[in-house]
């Protein structure tokens, strides 16, 4: 009867349909809305797709349904899914995230894979690697996870980001060093000459003028992690010019590039006398990585 229907708790299926509608109404396309609402249901109600298939009338625990709907509302208001659930996967590992760090992107796995492909096999080589602008720490911690013999230093200018990186290091039992450093000031205050085999970084690289036109979700991410100055090149210039000395003689700098900046970064390294400049594409075919080895020094004598 009508009475029983009304007093019966809403099933997870019905709840999820309601959540999906809420998210889709905000203009998010319906397939993403369904994926996001499912992910939120898993997180807040601990009910998976499998649970719902095996038991079509499975019902969320009291309170969790309201938490779930509130989460869907936040998503509908444009908050990234990753901040709502507080974590995201990178290189198959789960990283804690909050609005003080950039959300790990699959594109950035290009950097980690480049290093692993080159070095993971030689288990005896003990590399010292600096991940500068580390944010959540996902690059450096993933490297430590897959190359436990390496020495990893995570550095960032943001205290709140360093807190997240530290938490993630603990979460993954990664024995890494976490250091506060301002990339624009150069390495001398924090690091030794010739200290690193590798400097890896995903620095801020969005042009300041593009900052106001970012996707609604990206506007929730820290500006300090995105804004690369007038031409988006500010941090690359500082890295190329001020951080070469922190590399060992054959040390390599490995940087993430924006969708249209690889060419400019390549020229910058060439101009600064680096050698063996290399690029790699991400899975979407975009040149996402530029790597260059410390120059021999001859260039400076011409
Ligand atoms: N890939 C990010 C974006 O386009 C930017 C990351 C960065 O500036 N390092 O949203």
Coordinates of N, CA and C in Angstrom, one line a residue, residues 40 45 63 73 116:
X40 N 30.3 8.5 -5.2 CA 29.9 9.1 -3.9 C 29.1 8.1 -3.0
X45 N 28.0 5.7 1.5 CA 27.1 4.7 2.0 C 27.7 3.3 2.1
X63 N 21.3 8.1 8.1 CA 22.3 9.2 8.1 C 23.1 9.2 6.8
X73 N 25.0 17.3 -3.9 CA 24.8 18.7 -4.0 C 26.1 19.5 -4.2
X116 N 60.6 5.4 -14.2 CA 60.6 4.0 -13.9 C 61.2 3.2 -15.1

